Tab-separated table of C-alpha atoms and ligand atoms in Angstrom:
chain	number	residue	atom	x	y	z
F	127	UNK	CA	-114.213	-38.116	-75.866
F	128	UNK	CA	-110.732	-36.778	-76.445
F	129	UNK	CA	-109.323	-37.771	-79.786
F	130	UNK	CA	-106.523	-36.115	-81.682
F	131	UNK	CA	-107.606	-33.412	-84.081
F	132	UNK	CA	-104.666	-34.121	-86.321
F	133	UNK	CA	-102.229	-36.928	-86.528
F	134	UNK	CA	-98.504	-36.367	-86.285
F	135	UNK	CA	-97.051	-37.530	-89.624
F	136	UNK	CA	-93.898	-39.061	-88.126
F	137	UNK	CA	-95.516	-41.434	-85.637
F	138	UNK	CA	-97.536	-44.455	-86.808
F	139	UNK	CA	-101.139	-43.370	-86.778
F	140	UNK	CA	-102.414	-46.171	-84.607
F	141	UNK	CA	-99.792	-45.293	-81.971
F	142	UNK	CA	-100.800	-41.656	-81.990
F	143	UNK	CA	-104.470	-42.571	-81.507
F	144	UNK	CA	-103.614	-45.043	-78.738
F	145	UNK	CA	-101.396	-42.503	-77.030
F	146	UNK	CA	-104.083	-39.802	-76.954
F	147	UNK	CA	-106.660	-42.199	-75.560
F	148	UNK	CA	-104.123	-43.466	-73.001
F	149	UNK	CA	-103.526	-39.916	-71.852
F	150	UNK	CA	-107.288	-39.291	-71.586
F	151	UNK	CA	-107.661	-42.413	-69.426
F	152	UNK	CA	-104.647	-41.480	-67.301
F	153	UNK	CA	-106.046	-38.004	-66.646
F	154	UNK	CA	-109.545	-39.441	-65.959
F	155	UNK	CA	-111.146	-37.591	-68.863
F	156	UNK	CA	-112.231	-41.049	-69.952
F	157	UNK	CA	-113.594	-42.723	-66.851
F	158	UNK	CA	-113.972	-46.384	-66.037
F	159	UNK	CA	-116.714	-48.021	-68.078
F	160	UNK	CA	-116.704	-45.418	-70.863
F	161	UNK	CA	-117.406	-47.019	-74.217
F	162	UNK	CA	-114.911	-46.052	-76.911
F	163	UNK	CA	-116.433	-45.023	-80.266
F	164	UNK	CA	-117.114	-47.860	-82.696
F	165	UNK	CA	-114.122	-48.515	-84.945
F	166	UNK	CA	-115.771	-47.252	-88.101
F	167	UNK	CA	-117.035	-44.056	-86.493
F	168	UNK	CA	-113.624	-43.106	-85.127
F	169	UNK	CA	-111.949	-44.098	-88.397
F	170	UNK	CA	-114.267	-41.763	-90.328
F	171	UNK	CA	-113.721	-38.912	-87.885
F	172	UNK	CA	-109.967	-39.198	-88.104
F	173	UNK	CA	-109.741	-40.036	-91.773
F	174	UNK	CA	-107.932	-43.334	-91.145
F	175	UNK	CA	-108.767	-46.915	-91.940
F	176	UNK	CA	-110.782	-49.166	-89.651
F	177	UNK	CA	-107.675	-51.365	-89.397
F	178	UNK	CA	-105.722	-48.448	-87.912
F	179	UNK	CA	-108.332	-47.923	-85.210
F	180	UNK	CA	-108.388	-51.669	-84.507
F	181	UNK	CA	-104.613	-51.620	-84.046
F	182	UNK	CA	-104.892	-48.623	-81.702
F	183	UNK	CA	-107.542	-50.363	-79.588
F	184	UNK	CA	-105.427	-53.541	-79.554
F	185	UNK	CA	-102.500	-51.479	-78.283
F	186	UNK	CA	-104.668	-50.123	-75.448
F	187	UNK	CA	-105.818	-53.615	-74.610
F	188	UNK	CA	-102.201	-54.788	-74.527
F	189	UNK	CA	-101.557	-52.123	-71.866
F	190	UNK	CA	-104.570	-53.321	-69.870
F	191	UNK	CA	-106.413	-50.021	-70.246
F	192	UNK	CA	-109.469	-51.204	-72.160
F	193	UNK	CA	-111.292	-54.452	-72.687
F	194	UNK	CA	-113.180	-55.531	-75.769
F	195	UNK	CA	-116.557	-57.198	-75.263
F	196	UNK	CA	-117.515	-59.380	-78.194
F	197	UNK	CA	-120.430	-57.928	-80.148
F	198	UNK	CA	-120.680	-54.971	-77.791
F	199	UNK	CA	-117.650	-52.682	-78.019
F	200	UNK	CA	-114.504	-51.565	-76.269
F	201	UNK	CA	-114.664	-50.182	-72.730
F	202	UNK	CA	-112.257	-48.349	-70.442
F	203	UNK	CA	-111.183	-50.688	-67.696
F	204	UNK	CA	-111.131	-49.957	-63.958
F	205	UNK	CA	-108.176	-48.027	-62.543
F	206	UNK	CA	-106.369	-51.046	-61.176
F	207	UNK	CA	-103.334	-49.585	-62.997
F	208	UNK	CA	-103.338	-46.808	-60.369
F	209	UNK	CA	-103.330	-49.338	-57.566
F	210	UNK	CA	-100.164	-50.764	-59.044
F	211	UNK	CA	-98.455	-47.448	-58.596
F	212	UNK	CA	-99.243	-45.914	-61.980
F	213	UNK	CA	-97.853	-42.428	-61.662
F	214	UNK	CA	-100.096	-39.450	-61.910
F	215	UNK	CA	-98.515	-36.024	-61.736
F	216	UNK	CA	-100.809	-33.924	-59.575
F	217	UNK	CA	-100.962	-31.006	-57.505
F	218	UNK	CA	-99.949	-32.030	-54.027
F	219	UNK	CA	-102.951	-34.302	-53.802
F	220	UNK	CA	-105.477	-31.513	-54.301
F	221	UNK	CA	-108.548	-32.406	-56.329
F	222	UNK	CA	-110.758	-30.113	-58.390
F	223	UNK	CA	-107.992	-27.652	-59.051
F	224	UNK	CA	-106.315	-26.641	-62.274
F	225	UNK	CA	-102.585	-26.828	-61.769
F	226	UNK	CA	-100.672	-24.208	-63.750
F	227	UNK	CA	-97.892	-24.129	-61.168
F	228	UNK	CA	-95.588	-26.739	-62.706
F	229	UNK	CA	-93.545	-26.566	-65.875
F	230	UNK	CA	-93.705	-30.144	-67.061
F	231	UNK	CA	-93.540	-31.596	-70.550
F	232	UNK	CA	-96.948	-32.036	-72.167
F	233	UNK	CA	-97.671	-35.682	-72.696
F	234	UNK	CA	-97.745	-36.452	-76.429
F	235	UNK	CA	-96.719	-39.763	-77.974
F	236	UNK	CA	-93.990	-40.750	-75.545
F	237	UNK	CA	-95.889	-43.437	-73.631
F	238	UNK	CA	-96.226	-45.825	-76.504
F	239	UNK	CA	-92.756	-44.925	-77.779
F	240	UNK	CA	-91.353	-45.943	-74.397
F	241	UNK	CA	-93.338	-49.175	-74.491
F	242	UNK	CA	-91.770	-49.946	-77.884
F	243	UNK	CA	-88.248	-49.066	-76.794
F	244	UNK	CA	-88.543	-51.215	-73.684
F	245	UNK	CA	-89.881	-54.079	-75.784
F	246	UNK	CA	-86.922	-53.761	-78.179
F	247	UNK	CA	-84.530	-53.697	-75.250
F	248	UNK	CA	-86.188	-56.732	-73.711
F	249	UNK	CA	-85.430	-58.638	-76.897
F	250	UNK	CA	-81.745	-57.644	-76.837
F	251	UNK	CA	-80.413	-59.505	-73.857
F	252	UNK	CA	-76.794	-58.522	-74.566
F	253	UNK	CA	-77.863	-54.891	-74.091
F	254	UNK	CA	-79.769	-55.681	-70.931
F	255	UNK	CA	-76.638	-57.297	-69.615
F	256	UNK	CA	-74.724	-54.078	-70.361
F	257	UNK	CA	-77.137	-51.730	-68.618
F	258	UNK	CA	-77.068	-53.885	-65.509
F	259	UNK	CA	-73.321	-53.399	-65.067
F	260	UNK	CA	-71.426	-50.640	-63.306
F	261	UNK	CA	-70.450	-47.906	-65.754
F	262	UNK	CA	-67.767	-45.203	-65.561
F	263	UNK	CA	-68.964	-42.450	-63.185
F	264	UNK	CA	-69.407	-39.979	-66.090
F	265	UNK	CA	-71.447	-42.528	-68.065
F	266	UNK	CA	-70.517	-45.052	-70.756
F	267	UNK	CA	-68.849	-43.729	-73.922
F	268	UNK	CA	-71.904	-44.421	-76.163
F	269	UNK	CA	-74.138	-42.597	-73.675
F	270	UNK	CA	-71.755	-39.631	-73.566
F	271	UNK	CA	-71.626	-39.589	-77.374
F	272	UNK	CA	-75.413	-39.429	-77.504
F	273	UNK	CA	-75.181	-36.691	-74.882
F	274	UNK	CA	-72.963	-34.703	-77.168
F	275	UNK	CA	-75.503	-35.055	-79.975
F	276	UNK	CA	-78.197	-33.817	-77.603
F	277	UNK	CA	-76.069	-30.847	-76.520
F	278	UNK	CA	-75.338	-29.979	-80.158
F	279	UNK	CA	-79.055	-29.212	-80.551
F	280	UNK	CA	-78.460	-26.175	-78.325
F	281	UNK	CA	-75.342	-25.175	-80.234
F	282	UNK	CA	-72.596	-26.418	-77.918
F	283	UNK	CA	-69.773	-28.590	-79.077
F	284	UNK	CA	-67.035	-30.480	-77.267
F	285	UNK	CA	-65.436	-33.847	-76.769
F	286	UNK	CA	-67.317	-36.862	-75.345
F	287	UNK	CA	-64.591	-36.990	-72.671
F	288	UNK	CA	-65.985	-33.777	-71.224
F	289	UNK	CA	-69.600	-34.924	-71.200
F	290	UNK	CA	-71.027	-36.194	-67.913
F	291	UNK	CA	-74.317	-38.093	-67.855
F	292	UNK	CA	-76.533	-37.314	-64.854
F	293	UNK	CA	-79.949	-38.202	-63.461
F	294	UNK	CA	-81.528	-34.972	-64.757
F	295	UNK	CA	-80.521	-31.320	-64.584
F	296	UNK	CA	-81.123	-30.920	-60.856
F	297	UNK	CA	-78.590	-33.660	-60.260
F	298	UNK	CA	-76.208	-31.980	-62.723
F	299	UNK	CA	-76.595	-28.687	-60.881
F	300	UNK	CA	-75.874	-30.341	-57.555
F	301	UNK	CA	-72.740	-31.967	-59.004
F	302	UNK	CA	-71.610	-28.675	-60.562
F	303	UNK	CA	-71.927	-26.931	-57.192
F	304	UNK	CA	-70.229	-29.807	-55.352
F	305	UNK	CA	-67.314	-29.638	-57.781
F	306	UNK	CA	-66.796	-25.871	-57.708
F	307	UNK	CA	-67.645	-24.644	-54.210
F	308	UNK	CA	-66.938	-25.134	-50.516
F	309	UNK	CA	-69.403	-24.583	-47.660
F	310	UNK	CA	-69.735	-20.865	-46.949
F	311	UNK	CA	-68.988	-19.762	-50.545
F	312	UNK	CA	-71.240	-17.202	-52.219
F	313	UNK	CA	-72.900	-18.097	-55.524
F	314	UNK	CA	-74.138	-15.339	-57.810
F	315	UNK	CA	-77.441	-15.922	-59.594
F	316	UNK	CA	-80.299	-13.993	-61.178
F	317	UNK	CA	-82.290	-12.428	-58.344
F	318	UNK	CA	-85.237	-14.489	-59.569
F	319	UNK	CA	-83.917	-18.000	-60.016
F	320	UNK	CA	-84.888	-21.622	-60.280
F	321	UNK	CA	-85.895	-22.841	-56.770
F	322	UNK	CA	-83.977	-26.126	-57.225
F	323	UNK	CA	-80.826	-23.996	-56.978
F	324	UNK	CA	-81.950	-22.776	-53.548
F	325	UNK	CA	-82.471	-26.337	-52.339
F	326	UNK	CA	-79.025	-27.459	-53.525
F	327	UNK	CA	-77.255	-24.349	-52.194
F	328	UNK	CA	-78.879	-24.642	-48.772
F	329	UNK	CA	-77.933	-28.286	-48.558
F	330	UNK	CA	-74.302	-27.554	-49.443
F	331	UNK	CA	-74.067	-24.598	-47.039
F	332	UNK	CA	-73.690	-22.002	-49.821
F	333	UNK	CA	-74.853	-18.402	-49.694
F	334	UNK	CA	-76.812	-17.108	-52.656
F	335	UNK	CA	-76.223	-13.592	-53.872
F	336	UNK	CA	-79.046	-12.300	-56.076
F	337	UNK	CA	-78.033	-10.202	-59.084
F	338	UNK	CA	-80.495	-7.674	-60.497
F	339	UNK	CA	-81.976	-8.657	-63.839
F	340	UNK	CA	-83.524	-6.763	-66.724
F	341	UNK	CA	-85.386	-7.995	-69.804
F	342	UNK	CA	-82.237	-9.903	-70.890
F	343	UNK	CA	-81.246	-11.485	-67.605
F	344	UNK	CA	-78.289	-10.663	-65.328
F	345	UNK	CA	-77.296	-6.989	-65.468
F	346	UNK	CA	-73.540	-6.936	-66.237
F	347	UNK	CA	-72.864	-3.923	-63.964
F	348	UNK	CA	-74.317	-5.839	-61.010
F	349	UNK	CA	-72.097	-8.795	-61.763
F	350	UNK	CA	-69.102	-6.489	-62.120
F	351	UNK	CA	-69.866	-4.972	-58.731
F	352	UNK	CA	-70.117	-8.349	-56.985
F	353	UNK	CA	-66.857	-9.440	-58.617
F	354	UNK	CA	-65.089	-6.225	-57.599
F	355	UNK	CA	-66.061	-6.941	-53.991
F	356	UNK	CA	-64.527	-10.379	-54.453
F	357	UNK	CA	-67.544	-12.154	-53.013
F	358	UNK	CA	-68.512	-14.327	-55.963
F	359	UNK	CA	-66.462	-16.937	-57.820
F	360	UNK	CA	-69.249	-19.047	-59.262
F	361	UNK	CA	-72.310	-17.727	-61.116
F	362	UNK	CA	-75.436	-19.701	-61.988
F	363	UNK	CA	-77.481	-18.301	-64.866
F	364	UNK	CA	-80.075	-19.157	-67.464
F	365	UNK	CA	-79.329	-17.102	-70.590
F	366	UNK	CA	-82.033	-18.724	-72.752
F	367	UNK	CA	-85.660	-18.831	-71.563
F	368	UNK	CA	-84.900	-17.724	-68.043
F	369	UNK	CA	-87.148	-19.340	-65.467
F	370	UNK	CA	-89.436	-17.599	-64.490
F	371	UNK	CA	-89.279	-14.396	-66.593
F	372	UNK	CA	-88.613	-16.140	-69.977
F	373	UNK	CA	-85.932	-13.475	-70.656
F	374	UNK	CA	-83.324	-14.412	-73.251
F	375	UNK	CA	-79.945	-12.694	-73.434
F	376	UNK	CA	-78.912	-10.911	-76.621
F	377	UNK	CA	-75.626	-11.965	-78.210
F	378	UNK	CA	-74.062	-8.740	-76.953
F	379	UNK	CA	-75.117	-9.502	-73.360
F	380	UNK	CA	-73.699	-13.020	-73.641
F	381	UNK	CA	-70.387	-11.637	-74.855
F	382	UNK	CA	-70.368	-9.098	-71.999
F	383	UNK	CA	-71.016	-11.746	-69.332
F	384	UNK	CA	-68.312	-13.980	-70.821
F	385	UNK	CA	-65.812	-11.088	-70.850
F	386	UNK	CA	-66.592	-10.344	-67.207
F	387	UNK	CA	-66.244	-14.000	-66.294
F	388	UNK	CA	-62.818	-14.094	-67.907
F	389	UNK	CA	-61.652	-10.858	-66.332
F	390	UNK	CA	-62.680	-11.998	-62.843
F	391	UNK	CA	-61.835	-15.669	-63.284
F	392	UNK	CA	-65.429	-16.796	-62.660
F	393	UNK	CA	-66.925	-20.211	-63.230
F	394	UNK	CA	-70.287	-20.023	-65.001
F	395	UNK	CA	-72.959	-22.664	-64.506
F	396	UNK	CA	-75.231	-22.286	-67.525
F	397	UNK	CA	-78.670	-23.891	-67.153
F	398	UNK	CA	-80.263	-24.673	-70.518
F	399	UNK	CA	-83.091	-26.947	-69.448
F	400	UNK	CA	-85.758	-24.668	-70.918
F	401	UNK	CA	-83.493	-23.733	-73.816
F	402	UNK	CA	-83.994	-27.267	-75.151
F	403	UNK	CA	-87.427	-26.098	-76.330
F	404	UNK	CA	-86.143	-23.152	-78.347
F	405	UNK	CA	-86.243	-23.445	-82.123
F	406	UNK	CA	-83.405	-21.070	-83.034
F	407	UNK	CA	-81.167	-21.418	-80.034
F	408	UNK	CA	-78.768	-18.471	-79.682
F	409	UNK	CA	-75.140	-19.505	-79.071
F	410	UNK	CA	-74.878	-20.500	-75.412
F	411	UNK	CA	-72.459	-18.777	-73.007
F	412	UNK	CA	-70.443	-21.957	-73.322
F	413	UNK	CA	-69.526	-20.898	-76.872
F	414	UNK	CA	-68.133	-17.604	-75.572
F	415	UNK	CA	-66.177	-19.006	-72.618
F	416	UNK	CA	-65.907	-22.817	-72.910
F	417	UNK	CA	-62.908	-22.964	-70.587
F	418	UNK	CA	-64.990	-21.747	-67.611
F	419	UNK	CA	-68.571	-22.718	-68.369
F	420	UNK	CA	-70.358	-25.809	-67.107
F	421	UNK	CA	-73.271	-26.305	-69.484
F	422	UNK	CA	-76.295	-28.191	-68.138
F	423	UNK	CA	-79.136	-29.695	-70.135
F	424	UNK	CA	-81.710	-32.438	-69.695
F	425	UNK	CA	-84.547	-34.188	-71.482
F	426	UNK	CA	-87.113	-33.320	-68.872
F	427	UNK	CA	-88.849	-30.217	-70.272
F	428	UNK	CA	-88.801	-31.117	-73.926
F	429	UNK	CA	-89.182	-34.923	-73.933
F	430	UNK	CA	-90.467	-36.377	-70.637
F	431	UNK	CA	-90.142	-35.121	-67.057
F	432	UNK	CA	-89.745	-38.599	-65.612
F	433	UNK	CA	-86.973	-39.573	-68.009
F	434	UNK	CA	-84.309	-38.520	-65.555
F	435	UNK	CA	-81.406	-37.946	-67.890
F	436	UNK	CA	-79.219	-34.861	-67.979
F	437	UNK	CA	-75.966	-34.034	-69.694
F	438	UNK	CA	-73.227	-31.654	-68.646
F	439	UNK	CA	-70.425	-30.320	-70.780
F	440	UNK	CA	-67.589	-29.546	-68.433
F	441	UNK	CA	-64.232	-27.744	-68.864
F	442	UNK	CA	-61.468	-30.361	-68.955
F	443	UNK	CA	-59.928	-29.108	-65.672
F	444	UNK	CA	-63.190	-29.719	-63.820
F	445	UNK	CA	-63.982	-33.098	-65.343
F	446	UNK	CA	-62.468	-35.158	-62.559
F	447	UNK	CA	-64.145	-33.151	-59.801
F	448	UNK	CA	-67.552	-33.358	-61.461
F	449	UNK	CA	-67.125	-37.100	-61.982
F	450	UNK	CA	-66.308	-37.452	-58.278
F	451	UNK	CA	-69.470	-35.522	-57.415
F	452	UNK	CA	-71.501	-37.962	-59.521
F	453	UNK	CA	-69.766	-40.839	-57.785
F	454	UNK	CA	-70.470	-39.381	-54.362
F	455	UNK	CA	-74.130	-38.728	-55.143
F	456	UNK	CA	-75.184	-41.888	-57.044
F	457	UNK	CA	-72.036	-43.577	-58.382
F	458	UNK	CA	-73.316	-43.149	-61.949
F	459	UNK	CA	-76.476	-42.033	-63.726
F	460	UNK	CA	-78.926	-44.936	-64.056
F	461	UNK	CA	-77.721	-46.804	-67.185
F	462	UNK	CA	-81.122	-48.194	-68.201
F	463	UNK	CA	-82.692	-44.745	-68.353
F	464	UNK	CA	-79.625	-43.281	-70.074
F	465	UNK	CA	-79.925	-46.080	-72.646
F	466	UNK	CA	-83.526	-45.120	-73.450
F	467	UNK	CA	-82.438	-41.489	-73.832
F	468	UNK	CA	-79.541	-42.485	-76.109
F	469	UNK	CA	-81.802	-44.497	-78.373
F	470	UNK	CA	-84.274	-41.645	-78.658
F	471	UNK	CA	-81.522	-39.141	-79.378
F	472	UNK	CA	-79.788	-41.368	-81.907
F	473	UNK	CA	-82.876	-42.445	-83.872
F	474	UNK	CA	-84.433	-38.964	-84.058
F	475	UNK	CA	-87.322	-39.689	-81.677
F	476	UNK	CA	-86.381	-36.672	-79.553
F	477	UNK	CA	-86.572	-34.370	-82.588
F	478	UNK	CA	-90.072	-35.536	-83.289
F	479	UNK	CA	-91.174	-35.245	-79.643
F	480	UNK	CA	-89.682	-31.771	-79.305
F	481	UNK	CA	-91.388	-30.599	-82.473
F	482	UNK	CA	-94.703	-31.891	-81.158
F	483	UNK	CA	-94.045	-30.260	-77.794
F	484	UNK	CA	-93.372	-26.897	-79.440
F	485	UNK	CA	-96.500	-27.163	-81.571
F	486	UNK	CA	-98.645	-28.099	-78.589
F	487	UNK	CA	-97.263	-25.243	-76.477
F	488	UNK	CA	-98.084	-22.770	-79.251
F	489	UNK	CA	-101.533	-24.269	-79.784
F	490	UNK	CA	-102.394	-24.052	-76.096
F	491	UNK	CA	-101.098	-20.506	-75.829
F	492	UNK	CA	-103.191	-19.472	-78.820
F	493	UNK	CA	-106.297	-20.797	-77.025
F	494	UNK	CA	-105.829	-18.302	-74.185
F	495	UNK	CA	-104.157	-15.428	-76.049
F	496	UNK	CA	-107.327	-13.328	-76.325
F	497	UNK	CA	-108.096	-13.806	-72.653
F	498	UNK	CA	-104.676	-12.541	-71.614
F	499	UNK	CA	-104.550	-9.691	-74.143
F	500	UNK	CA	-105.614	-6.953	-71.667
F	501	UNK	CA	-102.906	-7.986	-69.179
F	502	UNK	CA	-99.186	-7.313	-68.854
F	503	UNK	CA	-97.837	-10.718	-69.829
F	504	UNK	CA	-94.328	-11.836	-70.792
F	505	UNK	CA	-93.543	-15.048	-72.582
F	506	UNK	CA	-91.593	-16.574	-75.461
F	507	UNK	CA	-93.222	-18.671	-78.200
F	508	UNK	CA	-91.364	-21.787	-76.993
F	509	UNK	CA	-91.778	-21.203	-73.274
F	510	UNK	CA	-94.118	-23.441	-71.305
F	511	UNK	CA	-95.426	-20.576	-69.229
F	512	UNK	CA	-96.676	-17.015	-69.030
F	513	UNK	CA	-95.144	-14.541	-66.624
F	514	UNK	CA	-98.084	-12.366	-65.649
F	515	UNK	CA	-97.570	-8.986	-63.971
F	516	UNK	CA	-100.818	-8.056	-62.226
F	517	UNK	CA	-102.034	-4.455	-62.037
F	518	UNK	CA	-101.863	-2.463	-58.800
F	519	UNK	CA	-102.741	-3.086	-56.036
F	520	UNK	CA	-102.246	-6.837	-56.429
F	521	UNK	CA	-99.329	-8.421	-54.590
F	522	UNK	CA	-98.135	-11.655	-56.168
F	523	UNK	CA	-98.428	-13.756	-53.008
F	524	UNK	CA	-101.999	-12.535	-52.372
F	525	UNK	CA	-102.934	-13.138	-55.974
F	526	UNK	CA	-101.572	-16.700	-55.903
F	527	UNK	CA	-103.532	-17.335	-52.704
F	528	UNK	CA	-106.785	-15.896	-54.113
F	529	UNK	CA	-106.358	-17.993	-57.225
F	530	UNK	CA	-105.790	-21.072	-55.115
F	531	UNK	CA	-109.125	-20.432	-53.411
F	532	UNK	CA	-110.675	-20.112	-56.863
F	533	UNK	CA	-109.219	-23.500	-57.846
F	534	UNK	CA	-106.213	-22.383	-59.898
F	535	UNK	CA	-102.642	-23.087	-58.814
F	536	UNK	CA	-99.873	-20.774	-60.020
F	537	UNK	CA	-96.402	-19.883	-58.706
F	538	UNK	CA	-95.870	-16.506	-57.127
F	539	UNK	CA	-92.681	-14.529	-57.871
F	540	UNK	CA	-91.661	-14.988	-54.208
F	541	UNK	CA	-90.981	-18.681	-54.868
F	542	UNK	CA	-88.119	-17.640	-57.180
F	543	UNK	CA	-86.703	-14.784	-55.119
F	544	UNK	CA	-83.211	-14.792	-53.653
F	545	UNK	CA	-82.876	-12.874	-50.392
F	546	UNK	CA	-84.772	-9.674	-49.731
F	547	UNK	CA	-84.173	-7.882	-52.994
F	548	UNK	CA	-87.093	-6.005	-54.442
F	549	UNK	CA	-88.719	-8.188	-57.041
F	550	UNK	CA	-91.594	-7.568	-59.432
F	551	UNK	CA	-95.087	-8.660	-58.442
F	552	UNK	CA	-95.808	-11.449	-60.872
F	553	UNK	CA	-97.109	-14.992	-61.145
F	554	UNK	CA	-95.989	-17.882	-63.345
F	555	UNK	CA	-98.767	-19.856	-65.044
F	556	UNK	CA	-97.831	-22.838	-67.186
F	557	UNK	CA	-99.835	-24.171	-70.104
F	558	UNK	CA	-98.649	-27.689	-69.292
F	559	UNK	CA	-101.492	-27.800	-66.746
F	560	UNK	CA	-105.169	-28.401	-67.488
F	561	UNK	CA	-106.380	-31.829	-68.528
F	562	UNK	CA	-108.353	-30.554	-71.507
F	563	UNK	CA	-108.595	-27.457	-73.672
F	564	UNK	CA	-111.762	-26.458	-71.856
F	565	UNK	CA	-110.157	-26.765	-68.428
F	566	UNK	CA	-107.135	-24.809	-69.642
F	567	UNK	CA	-109.263	-21.983	-71.002
F	568	UNK	CA	-111.515	-21.941	-67.921
F	569	UNK	CA	-108.461	-21.743	-65.660
F	570	UNK	CA	-106.953	-18.819	-67.547
F	571	UNK	CA	-110.353	-17.147	-67.614
F	572	UNK	CA	-110.382	-17.246	-63.813
F	573	UNK	CA	-106.968	-15.532	-63.773
F	574	UNK	CA	-108.091	-12.940	-66.298
F	575	UNK	CA	-111.370	-12.210	-64.518
F	576	UNK	CA	-109.592	-11.693	-61.236
F	577	UNK	CA	-107.179	-9.220	-62.788
F	578	UNK	CA	-109.245	-7.209	-65.274
F	579	UNK	CA	-111.564	-5.803	-62.608
F	580	UNK	CA	-110.528	-2.184	-62.235
F	581	UNK	CA	-108.270	-2.136	-65.278
D	1396	PLP	C1	-84.247	-23.739	-64.742
D	1396	PLP	C2	-84.374	-25.180	-64.358
D	1396	PLP	N1	-83.254	-25.916	-64.192
D	1396	PLP	C3	-83.302	-27.208	-63.856
D	1396	PLP	C4	-84.516	-27.839	-63.651
D	1396	PLP	C5	-84.525	-29.285	-63.240
D	1396	PLP	O1	-84.612	-30.090	-64.359
D	1396	PLP	P1	-84.643	-31.691	-64.231
D	1396	PLP	O2	-86.069	-32.076	-64.137
D	1396	PLP	O3	-83.962	-32.180	-65.455
D	1396	PLP	O4	-83.880	-32.056	-62.991
D	1396	PLP	C6	-85.700	-27.118	-63.804
D	1396	PLP	C7	-86.981	-27.770	-63.573
D	1396	PLP	O5	-87.992	-27.153	-63.352
D	1396	PLP	C8	-85.617	-25.760	-64.171
D	1396	PLP	O6	-86.724	-25.025	-64.330
């Protein structure tokens, strides 16, 4: 059975144990009817007291996941929780596949933390009353203040007046585009970019213009050229942990891009969703050109993908337009969810969850490091994925298809490509997939075995 090897010092031990078992039940590693280890046995294995294990099992029982049979033991209950709509993030319904195609947060202790926060909220009826009211379109002041604290983690600073709360980064991106473009406009972006940008641009009738990238991201000369032609006024980019290449701009490159933006009067939309995972975050573009940069962040990669809360820091002149875009799209970000995010930001829960996330990413990557050693692989210690460049004669789309047949889902470079530019042959494989260490390693072994033949 899956039990934590080590316990996170900042979360009560019983919660940590309960959370790991919950995750094992959710992912079906612990099937219906499985008997949990006797209290004393698990306590000895984990070096905790029997009382701690009893509290963990009681927590699971409270959530309806296990039932205790007197004199017999504790058993995993049937999956009636799934019938009630319990969410399971899978793979387009496919079974028996390892899904490395999605960059999602890795579930750690957040389930029981959410249960606690909701219980606290339930006891504070005056707060419940507040979150059931209409809020200003940019979010309530306390929520924007928490947003500012969140954004400060990445090194940006501003006034709460210029913070806009959104339902995640995709929503923020949509609002940024709505506020800065008209149908028919051209948007510059890294030639390999986040596919959510494509969806939003298509919907708004915008043309995407791919800019060549190198190991730091957008090549300044390419941006200069597009600006000289006068075709681009708005540029989307991801300076820190670019998705999918994991490239991170040097300080010099950031300064160059900011200078160009100023010279050509560009608006920059800076996406920092993956940057939230970076330990020593370099100063964002926003620091170099705050008057023209819309900075976008969210809790989804580092804390929980379903906690749909994003924050934007917006130049004062654009504030009204962005607020109108929020109003037009959803009136305001959902206050109840924003309240959970605020509490977690303000009480330090996010710091703890991010630290755990970083540790787990590194641990998982270490498990497969030897396997990938013979291959051309790019990554960053805090990135959720590997960017794997296969040897000749592999094409990325064929490789992704072959891997799918072998039971491993990855994303091919084509999924990130703008237009018909030449792009590298590469696949993105995320360590957030794989329901156990063994499945993770087996999945990466399949990738390795397919690629090392002929090396
Ligand atoms: C670069 C980038 N930006 C934005 C998003 C969307 O983030 P959210 O889930 O907060 O909408 C993603 C999600 O994959 C992403 O990779």
